[in-house]
mmCIF file of C-alpha atoms and ligand atoms in Angstrom:
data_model
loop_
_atom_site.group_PDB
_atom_site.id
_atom_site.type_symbol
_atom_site.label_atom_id
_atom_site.label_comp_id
_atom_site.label_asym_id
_atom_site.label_seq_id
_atom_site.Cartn_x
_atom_site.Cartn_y
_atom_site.Cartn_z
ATOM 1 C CA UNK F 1321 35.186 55.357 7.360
ATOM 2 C CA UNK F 1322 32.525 54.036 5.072
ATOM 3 C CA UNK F 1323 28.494 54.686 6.237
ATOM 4 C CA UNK F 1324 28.521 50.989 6.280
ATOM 5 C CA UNK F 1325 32.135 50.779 8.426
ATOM 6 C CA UNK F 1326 30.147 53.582 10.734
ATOM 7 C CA UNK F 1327 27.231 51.262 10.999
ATOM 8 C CA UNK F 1328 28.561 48.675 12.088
ATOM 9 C CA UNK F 1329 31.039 50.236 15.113
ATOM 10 C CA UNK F 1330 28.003 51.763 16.301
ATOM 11 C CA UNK F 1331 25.647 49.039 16.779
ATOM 12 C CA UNK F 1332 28.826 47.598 18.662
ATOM 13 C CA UNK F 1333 29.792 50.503 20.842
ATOM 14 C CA UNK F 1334 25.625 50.487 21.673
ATOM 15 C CA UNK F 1335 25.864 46.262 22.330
ATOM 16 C CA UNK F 1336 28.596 46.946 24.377
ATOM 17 C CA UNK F 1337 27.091 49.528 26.414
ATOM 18 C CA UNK F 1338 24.046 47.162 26.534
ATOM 19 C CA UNK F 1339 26.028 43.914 27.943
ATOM 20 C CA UNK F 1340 27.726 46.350 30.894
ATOM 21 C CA UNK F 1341 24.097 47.814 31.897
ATOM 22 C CA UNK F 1342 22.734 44.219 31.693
ATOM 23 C CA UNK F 1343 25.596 42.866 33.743
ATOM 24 C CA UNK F 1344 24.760 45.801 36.438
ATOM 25 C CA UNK F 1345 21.398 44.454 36.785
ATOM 26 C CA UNK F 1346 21.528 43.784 40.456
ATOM 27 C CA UNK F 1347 23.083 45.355 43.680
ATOM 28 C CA UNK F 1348 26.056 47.407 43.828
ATOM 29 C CA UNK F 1349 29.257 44.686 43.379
ATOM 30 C CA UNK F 1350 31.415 44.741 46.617
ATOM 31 C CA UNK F 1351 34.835 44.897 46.895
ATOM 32 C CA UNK F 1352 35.762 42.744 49.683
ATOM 33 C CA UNK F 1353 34.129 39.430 50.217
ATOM 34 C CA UNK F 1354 31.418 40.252 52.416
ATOM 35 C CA UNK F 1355 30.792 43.356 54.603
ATOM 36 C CA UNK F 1356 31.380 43.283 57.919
ATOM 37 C CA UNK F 1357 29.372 44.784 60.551
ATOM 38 C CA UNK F 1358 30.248 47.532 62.399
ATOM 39 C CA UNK F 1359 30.212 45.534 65.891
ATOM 40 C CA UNK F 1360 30.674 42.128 66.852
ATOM 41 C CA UNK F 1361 32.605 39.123 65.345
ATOM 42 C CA UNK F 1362 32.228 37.756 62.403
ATOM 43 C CA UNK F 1363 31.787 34.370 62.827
ATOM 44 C CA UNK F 1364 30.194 31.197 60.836
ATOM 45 C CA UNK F 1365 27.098 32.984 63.187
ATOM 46 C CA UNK F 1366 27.305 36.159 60.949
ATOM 47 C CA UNK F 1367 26.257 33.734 57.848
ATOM 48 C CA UNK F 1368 23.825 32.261 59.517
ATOM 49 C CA UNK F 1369 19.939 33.253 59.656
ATOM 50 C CA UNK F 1370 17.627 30.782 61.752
ATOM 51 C CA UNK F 1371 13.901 32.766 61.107
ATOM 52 C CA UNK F 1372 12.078 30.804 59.471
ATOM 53 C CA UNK F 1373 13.005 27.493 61.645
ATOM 54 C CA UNK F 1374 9.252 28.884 63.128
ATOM 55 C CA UNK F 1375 7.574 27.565 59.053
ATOM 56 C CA UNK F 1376 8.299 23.979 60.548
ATOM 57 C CA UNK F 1377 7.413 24.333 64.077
ATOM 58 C CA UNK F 1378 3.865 24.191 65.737
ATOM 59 C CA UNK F 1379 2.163 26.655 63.943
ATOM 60 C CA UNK F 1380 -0.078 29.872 65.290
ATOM 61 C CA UNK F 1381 -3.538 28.917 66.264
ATOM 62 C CA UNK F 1382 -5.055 32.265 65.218
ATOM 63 C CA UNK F 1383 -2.515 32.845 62.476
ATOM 64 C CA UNK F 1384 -3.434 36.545 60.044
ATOM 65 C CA UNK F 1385 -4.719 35.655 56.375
ATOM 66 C CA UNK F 1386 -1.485 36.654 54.757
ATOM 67 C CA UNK F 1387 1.795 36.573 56.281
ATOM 68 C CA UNK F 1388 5.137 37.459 55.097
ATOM 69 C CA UNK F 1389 8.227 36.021 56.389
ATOM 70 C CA UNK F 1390 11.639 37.788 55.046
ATOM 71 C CA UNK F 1391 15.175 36.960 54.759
ATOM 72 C CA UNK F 1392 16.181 40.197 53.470
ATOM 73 C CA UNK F 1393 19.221 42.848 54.474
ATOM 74 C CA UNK F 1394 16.863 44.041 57.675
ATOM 75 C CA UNK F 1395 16.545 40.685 59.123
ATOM 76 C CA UNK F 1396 19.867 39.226 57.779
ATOM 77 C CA UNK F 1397 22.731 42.012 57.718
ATOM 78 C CA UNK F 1398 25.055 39.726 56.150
ATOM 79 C CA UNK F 1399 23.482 39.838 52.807
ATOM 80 C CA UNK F 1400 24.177 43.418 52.380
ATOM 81 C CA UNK F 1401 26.003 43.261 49.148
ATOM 82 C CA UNK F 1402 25.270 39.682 47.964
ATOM 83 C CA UNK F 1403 22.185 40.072 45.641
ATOM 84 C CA UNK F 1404 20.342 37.709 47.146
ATOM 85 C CA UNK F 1405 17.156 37.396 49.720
ATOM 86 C CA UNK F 1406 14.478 35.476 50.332
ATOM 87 C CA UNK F 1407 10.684 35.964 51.906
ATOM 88 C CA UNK F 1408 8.288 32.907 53.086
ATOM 89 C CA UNK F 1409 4.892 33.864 51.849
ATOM 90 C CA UNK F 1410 1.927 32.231 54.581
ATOM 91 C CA UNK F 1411 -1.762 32.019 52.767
ATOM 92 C CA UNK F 1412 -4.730 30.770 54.764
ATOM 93 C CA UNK F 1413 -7.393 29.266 53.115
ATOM 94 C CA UNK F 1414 -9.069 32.131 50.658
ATOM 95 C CA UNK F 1415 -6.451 34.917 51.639
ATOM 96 C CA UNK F 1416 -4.691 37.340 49.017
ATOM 97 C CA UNK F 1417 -1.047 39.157 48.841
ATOM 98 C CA UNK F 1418 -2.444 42.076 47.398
ATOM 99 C CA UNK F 1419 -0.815 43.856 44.209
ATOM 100 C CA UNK F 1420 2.131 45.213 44.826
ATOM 101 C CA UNK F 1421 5.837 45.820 43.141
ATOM 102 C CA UNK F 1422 9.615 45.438 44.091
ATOM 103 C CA UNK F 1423 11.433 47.926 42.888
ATOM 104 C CA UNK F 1424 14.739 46.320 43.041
ATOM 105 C CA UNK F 1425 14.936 42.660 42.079
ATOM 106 C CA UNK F 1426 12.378 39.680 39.759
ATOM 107 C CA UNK F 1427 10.807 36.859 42.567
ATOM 108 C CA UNK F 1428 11.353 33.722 41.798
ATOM 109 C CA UNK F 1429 8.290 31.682 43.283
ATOM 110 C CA UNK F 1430 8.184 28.048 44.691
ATOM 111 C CA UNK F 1431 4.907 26.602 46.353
ATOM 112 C CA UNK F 1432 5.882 24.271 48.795
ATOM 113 C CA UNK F 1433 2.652 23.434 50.163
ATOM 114 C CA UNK F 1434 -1.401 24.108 49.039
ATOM 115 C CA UNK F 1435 -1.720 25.413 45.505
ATOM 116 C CA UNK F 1436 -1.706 29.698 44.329
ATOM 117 C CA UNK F 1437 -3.404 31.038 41.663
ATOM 118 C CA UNK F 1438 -0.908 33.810 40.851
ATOM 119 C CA UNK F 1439 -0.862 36.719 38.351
ATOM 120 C CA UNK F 1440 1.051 39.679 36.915
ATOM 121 C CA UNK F 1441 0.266 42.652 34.505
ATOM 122 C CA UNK F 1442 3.120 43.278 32.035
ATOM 123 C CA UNK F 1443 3.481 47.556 30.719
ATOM 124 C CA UNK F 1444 1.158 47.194 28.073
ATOM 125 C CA UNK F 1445 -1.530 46.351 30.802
ATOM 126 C CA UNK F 1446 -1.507 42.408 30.080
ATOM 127 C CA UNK F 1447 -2.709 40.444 32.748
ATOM 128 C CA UNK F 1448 -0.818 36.951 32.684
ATOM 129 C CA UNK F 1449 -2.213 34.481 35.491
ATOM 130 C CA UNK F 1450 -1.722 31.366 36.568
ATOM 131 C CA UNK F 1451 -2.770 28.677 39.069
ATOM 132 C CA UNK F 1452 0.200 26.937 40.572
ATOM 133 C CA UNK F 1453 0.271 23.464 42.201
ATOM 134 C CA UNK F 1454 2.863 22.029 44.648
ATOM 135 C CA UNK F 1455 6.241 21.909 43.458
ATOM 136 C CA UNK F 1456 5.575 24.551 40.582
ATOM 137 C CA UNK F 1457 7.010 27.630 39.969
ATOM 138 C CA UNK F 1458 6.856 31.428 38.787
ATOM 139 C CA UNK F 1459 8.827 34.318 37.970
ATOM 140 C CA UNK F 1460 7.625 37.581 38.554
ATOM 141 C CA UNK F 1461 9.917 39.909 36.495
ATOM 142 C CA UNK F 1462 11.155 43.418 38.492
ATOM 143 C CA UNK F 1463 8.668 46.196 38.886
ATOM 144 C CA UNK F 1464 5.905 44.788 37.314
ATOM 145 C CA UNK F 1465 2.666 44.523 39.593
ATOM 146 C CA UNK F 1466 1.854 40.980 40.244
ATOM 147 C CA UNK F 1467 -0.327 39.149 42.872
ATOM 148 C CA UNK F 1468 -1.223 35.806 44.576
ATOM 149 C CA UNK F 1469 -4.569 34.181 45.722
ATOM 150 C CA UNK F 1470 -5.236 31.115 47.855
ATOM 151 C CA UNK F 1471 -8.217 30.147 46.117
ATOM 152 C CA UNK F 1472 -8.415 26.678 48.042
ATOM 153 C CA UNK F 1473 -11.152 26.908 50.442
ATOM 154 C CA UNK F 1474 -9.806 24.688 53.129
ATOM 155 C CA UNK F 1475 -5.785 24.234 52.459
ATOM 156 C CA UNK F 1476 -3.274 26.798 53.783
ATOM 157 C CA UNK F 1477 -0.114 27.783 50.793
ATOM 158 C CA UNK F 1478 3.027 27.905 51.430
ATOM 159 C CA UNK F 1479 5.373 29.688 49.016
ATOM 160 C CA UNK F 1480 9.104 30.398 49.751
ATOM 161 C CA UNK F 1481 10.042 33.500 46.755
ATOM 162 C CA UNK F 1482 14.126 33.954 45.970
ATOM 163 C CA UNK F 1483 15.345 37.708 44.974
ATOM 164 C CA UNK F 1484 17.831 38.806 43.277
ATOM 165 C CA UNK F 1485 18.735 41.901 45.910
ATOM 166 C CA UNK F 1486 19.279 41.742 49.330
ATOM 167 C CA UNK F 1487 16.460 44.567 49.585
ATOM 168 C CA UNK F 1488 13.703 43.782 46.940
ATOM 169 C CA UNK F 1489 11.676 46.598 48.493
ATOM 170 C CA UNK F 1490 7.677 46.001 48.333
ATOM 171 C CA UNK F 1491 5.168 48.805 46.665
ATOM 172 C CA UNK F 1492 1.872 48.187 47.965
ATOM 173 C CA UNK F 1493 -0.022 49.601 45.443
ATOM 174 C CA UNK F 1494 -3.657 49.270 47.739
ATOM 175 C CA UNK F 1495 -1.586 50.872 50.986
ATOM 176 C CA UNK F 1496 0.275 53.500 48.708
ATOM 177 C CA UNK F 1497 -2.624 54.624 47.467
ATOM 178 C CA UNK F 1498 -5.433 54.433 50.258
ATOM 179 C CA UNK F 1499 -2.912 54.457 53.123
ATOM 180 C CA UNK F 1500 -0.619 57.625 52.650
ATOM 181 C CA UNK F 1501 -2.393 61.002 52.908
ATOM 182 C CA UNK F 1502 -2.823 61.657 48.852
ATOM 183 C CA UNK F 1503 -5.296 64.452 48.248
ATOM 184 C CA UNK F 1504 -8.740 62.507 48.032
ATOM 185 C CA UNK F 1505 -9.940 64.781 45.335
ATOM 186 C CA UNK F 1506 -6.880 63.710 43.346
ATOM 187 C CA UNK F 1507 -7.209 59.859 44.043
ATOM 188 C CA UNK F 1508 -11.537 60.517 43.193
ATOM 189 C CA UNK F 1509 -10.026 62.056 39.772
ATOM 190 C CA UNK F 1510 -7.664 59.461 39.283
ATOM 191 C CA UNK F 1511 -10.339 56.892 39.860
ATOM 192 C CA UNK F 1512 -13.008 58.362 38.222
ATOM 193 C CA UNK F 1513 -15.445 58.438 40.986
ATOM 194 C CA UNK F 1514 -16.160 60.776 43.957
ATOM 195 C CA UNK F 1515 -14.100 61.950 47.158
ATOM 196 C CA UNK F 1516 -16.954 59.990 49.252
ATOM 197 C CA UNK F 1517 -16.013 56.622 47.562
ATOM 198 C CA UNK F 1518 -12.484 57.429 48.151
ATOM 199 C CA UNK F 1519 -13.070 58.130 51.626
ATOM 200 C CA UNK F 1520 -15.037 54.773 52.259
ATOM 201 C CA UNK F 1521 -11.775 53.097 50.883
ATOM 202 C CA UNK F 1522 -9.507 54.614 52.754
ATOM 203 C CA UNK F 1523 -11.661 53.649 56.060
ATOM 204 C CA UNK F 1524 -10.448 50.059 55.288
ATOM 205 C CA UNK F 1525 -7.415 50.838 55.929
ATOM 206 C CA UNK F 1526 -7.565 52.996 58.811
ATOM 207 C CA UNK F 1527 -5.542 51.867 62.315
HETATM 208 C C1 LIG S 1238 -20.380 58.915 44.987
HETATM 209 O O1 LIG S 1238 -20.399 57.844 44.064
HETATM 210 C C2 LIG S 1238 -21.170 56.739 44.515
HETATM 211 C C3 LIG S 1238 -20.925 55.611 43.507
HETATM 212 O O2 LIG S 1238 -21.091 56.070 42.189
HETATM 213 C C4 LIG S 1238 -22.603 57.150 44.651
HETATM 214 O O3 LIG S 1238 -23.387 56.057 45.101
HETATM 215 C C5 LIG S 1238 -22.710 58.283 45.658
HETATM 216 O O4 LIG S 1238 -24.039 58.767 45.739
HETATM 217 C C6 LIG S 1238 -21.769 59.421 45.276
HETATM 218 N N1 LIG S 1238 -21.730 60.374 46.387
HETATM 219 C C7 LIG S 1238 -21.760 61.718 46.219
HETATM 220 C C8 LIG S 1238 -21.666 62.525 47.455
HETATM 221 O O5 LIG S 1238 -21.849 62.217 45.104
HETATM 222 C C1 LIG S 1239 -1.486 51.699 57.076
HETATM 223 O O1 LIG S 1239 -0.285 52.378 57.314
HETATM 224 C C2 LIG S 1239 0.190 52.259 58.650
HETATM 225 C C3 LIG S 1239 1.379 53.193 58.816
HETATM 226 O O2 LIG S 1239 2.336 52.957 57.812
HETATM 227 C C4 LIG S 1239 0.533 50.795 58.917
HETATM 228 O O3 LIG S 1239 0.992 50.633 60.227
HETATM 229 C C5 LIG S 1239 -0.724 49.964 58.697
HETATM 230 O O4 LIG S 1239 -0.410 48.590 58.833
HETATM 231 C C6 LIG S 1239 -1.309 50.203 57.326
HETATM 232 N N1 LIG S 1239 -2.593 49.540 57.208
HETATM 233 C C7 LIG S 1239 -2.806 48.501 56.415
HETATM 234 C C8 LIG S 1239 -4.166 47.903 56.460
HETATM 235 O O5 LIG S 1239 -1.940 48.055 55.641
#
């Protein structure tokens, strides 16, 4: 075989190999249509998830800044397997999702109601942002850190964010840091400030 001949087959075996690991980019295929829980019928009831019927009824008078809402395997067993979930993301006026990763699956963003500014930092530490209006959306690509801000001072936001894994998972990267029990001398280090400063933070958090 020719260098050129070699060349060539090898930048095909490697596309190949690329495609396959591209195509495996979600959850683990299944080999029957759906799995079946261990208990219980399965019945058009098994497909079905009613949660978030509470987004369009009367609404909490004393509602938390931030709320999350999810559709994801915990909730909705039936998705184990499917690729797909989704979470309802509540903002009160001025309220923050903090940054945070999923390790598993890109979020696919869609305000529904108020406006978000949004934002995302890429591996080279690029900070892309945004500020959404009704109707728009956003992808956030997997396991990069990304946030969202209800800037308005008076309207709630309501965003409804489609995954591509029945368990996204969520890396809180304030609670992972300041809410776990991480040596404070190595967070003060990692910070570049002192283990009192850490300590203050970590009171925030604190039960
Ligand atoms: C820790 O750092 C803060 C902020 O730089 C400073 O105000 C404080 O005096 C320091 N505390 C100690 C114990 O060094
Ligand atoms: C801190 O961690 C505890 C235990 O995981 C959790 O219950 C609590 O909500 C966390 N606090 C905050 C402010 O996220």
């Amino acid at each position: 075989m020719s260098p050129s001949t070699l060349k060539v087959v090898l930048s095909l075996i490697i596309y190949t190999f690329t495609l396959v690991e591209i195509t495996r980019a979600g959850d683990p295929d299944i080999l029957t249509d759906f799995i079946t829980p261990l208990t219980g019928p399965v019945d058009a009831n098994f497909f079905t998830y009613t949660g978030f019927r509470v987004l369009v009824g009367p609404q909490s008078a004393n509602p938390p800044p931030f709320k999350v809402l999810k559709a994801s395997l915990v909730e909705f067993p039936s998705l184990n397997g499917q690729s797909v979930s989704y979470a309802a993301l509540q903002f009160q006026p001025k309220s923050i999702n903090p940054p945070h990763i999923h390790p598993r699956s890109a979020e696919l963003l869609f305000v529904v109601q108020g406006s978000l500014q949004v934002g995302l930092i890429d591996t080279t530490n690029k900070l892309f942002t945004q500020n959404l209006q009704i109707g728009d959306m956003f992808i956030f690509p997997k396991g990069l850190v990304h946030f969202q801000h209800n800037v308005d001072e008076k309207v709630p936001a309501l965003a409804i964010s489609a995954f591509g894994s029945a368990n996204a998972g969520t890396i809180s990267l304030p609670n992972t840091l300041f809410n776990t029990t991480i040596d404070d001398t190595v967070l003060a280090l990692a910070f570049k400030t002192n283990v009192s400063t850490i300590q203050t933070l970590k009171k925030g958090f604190a039960a």
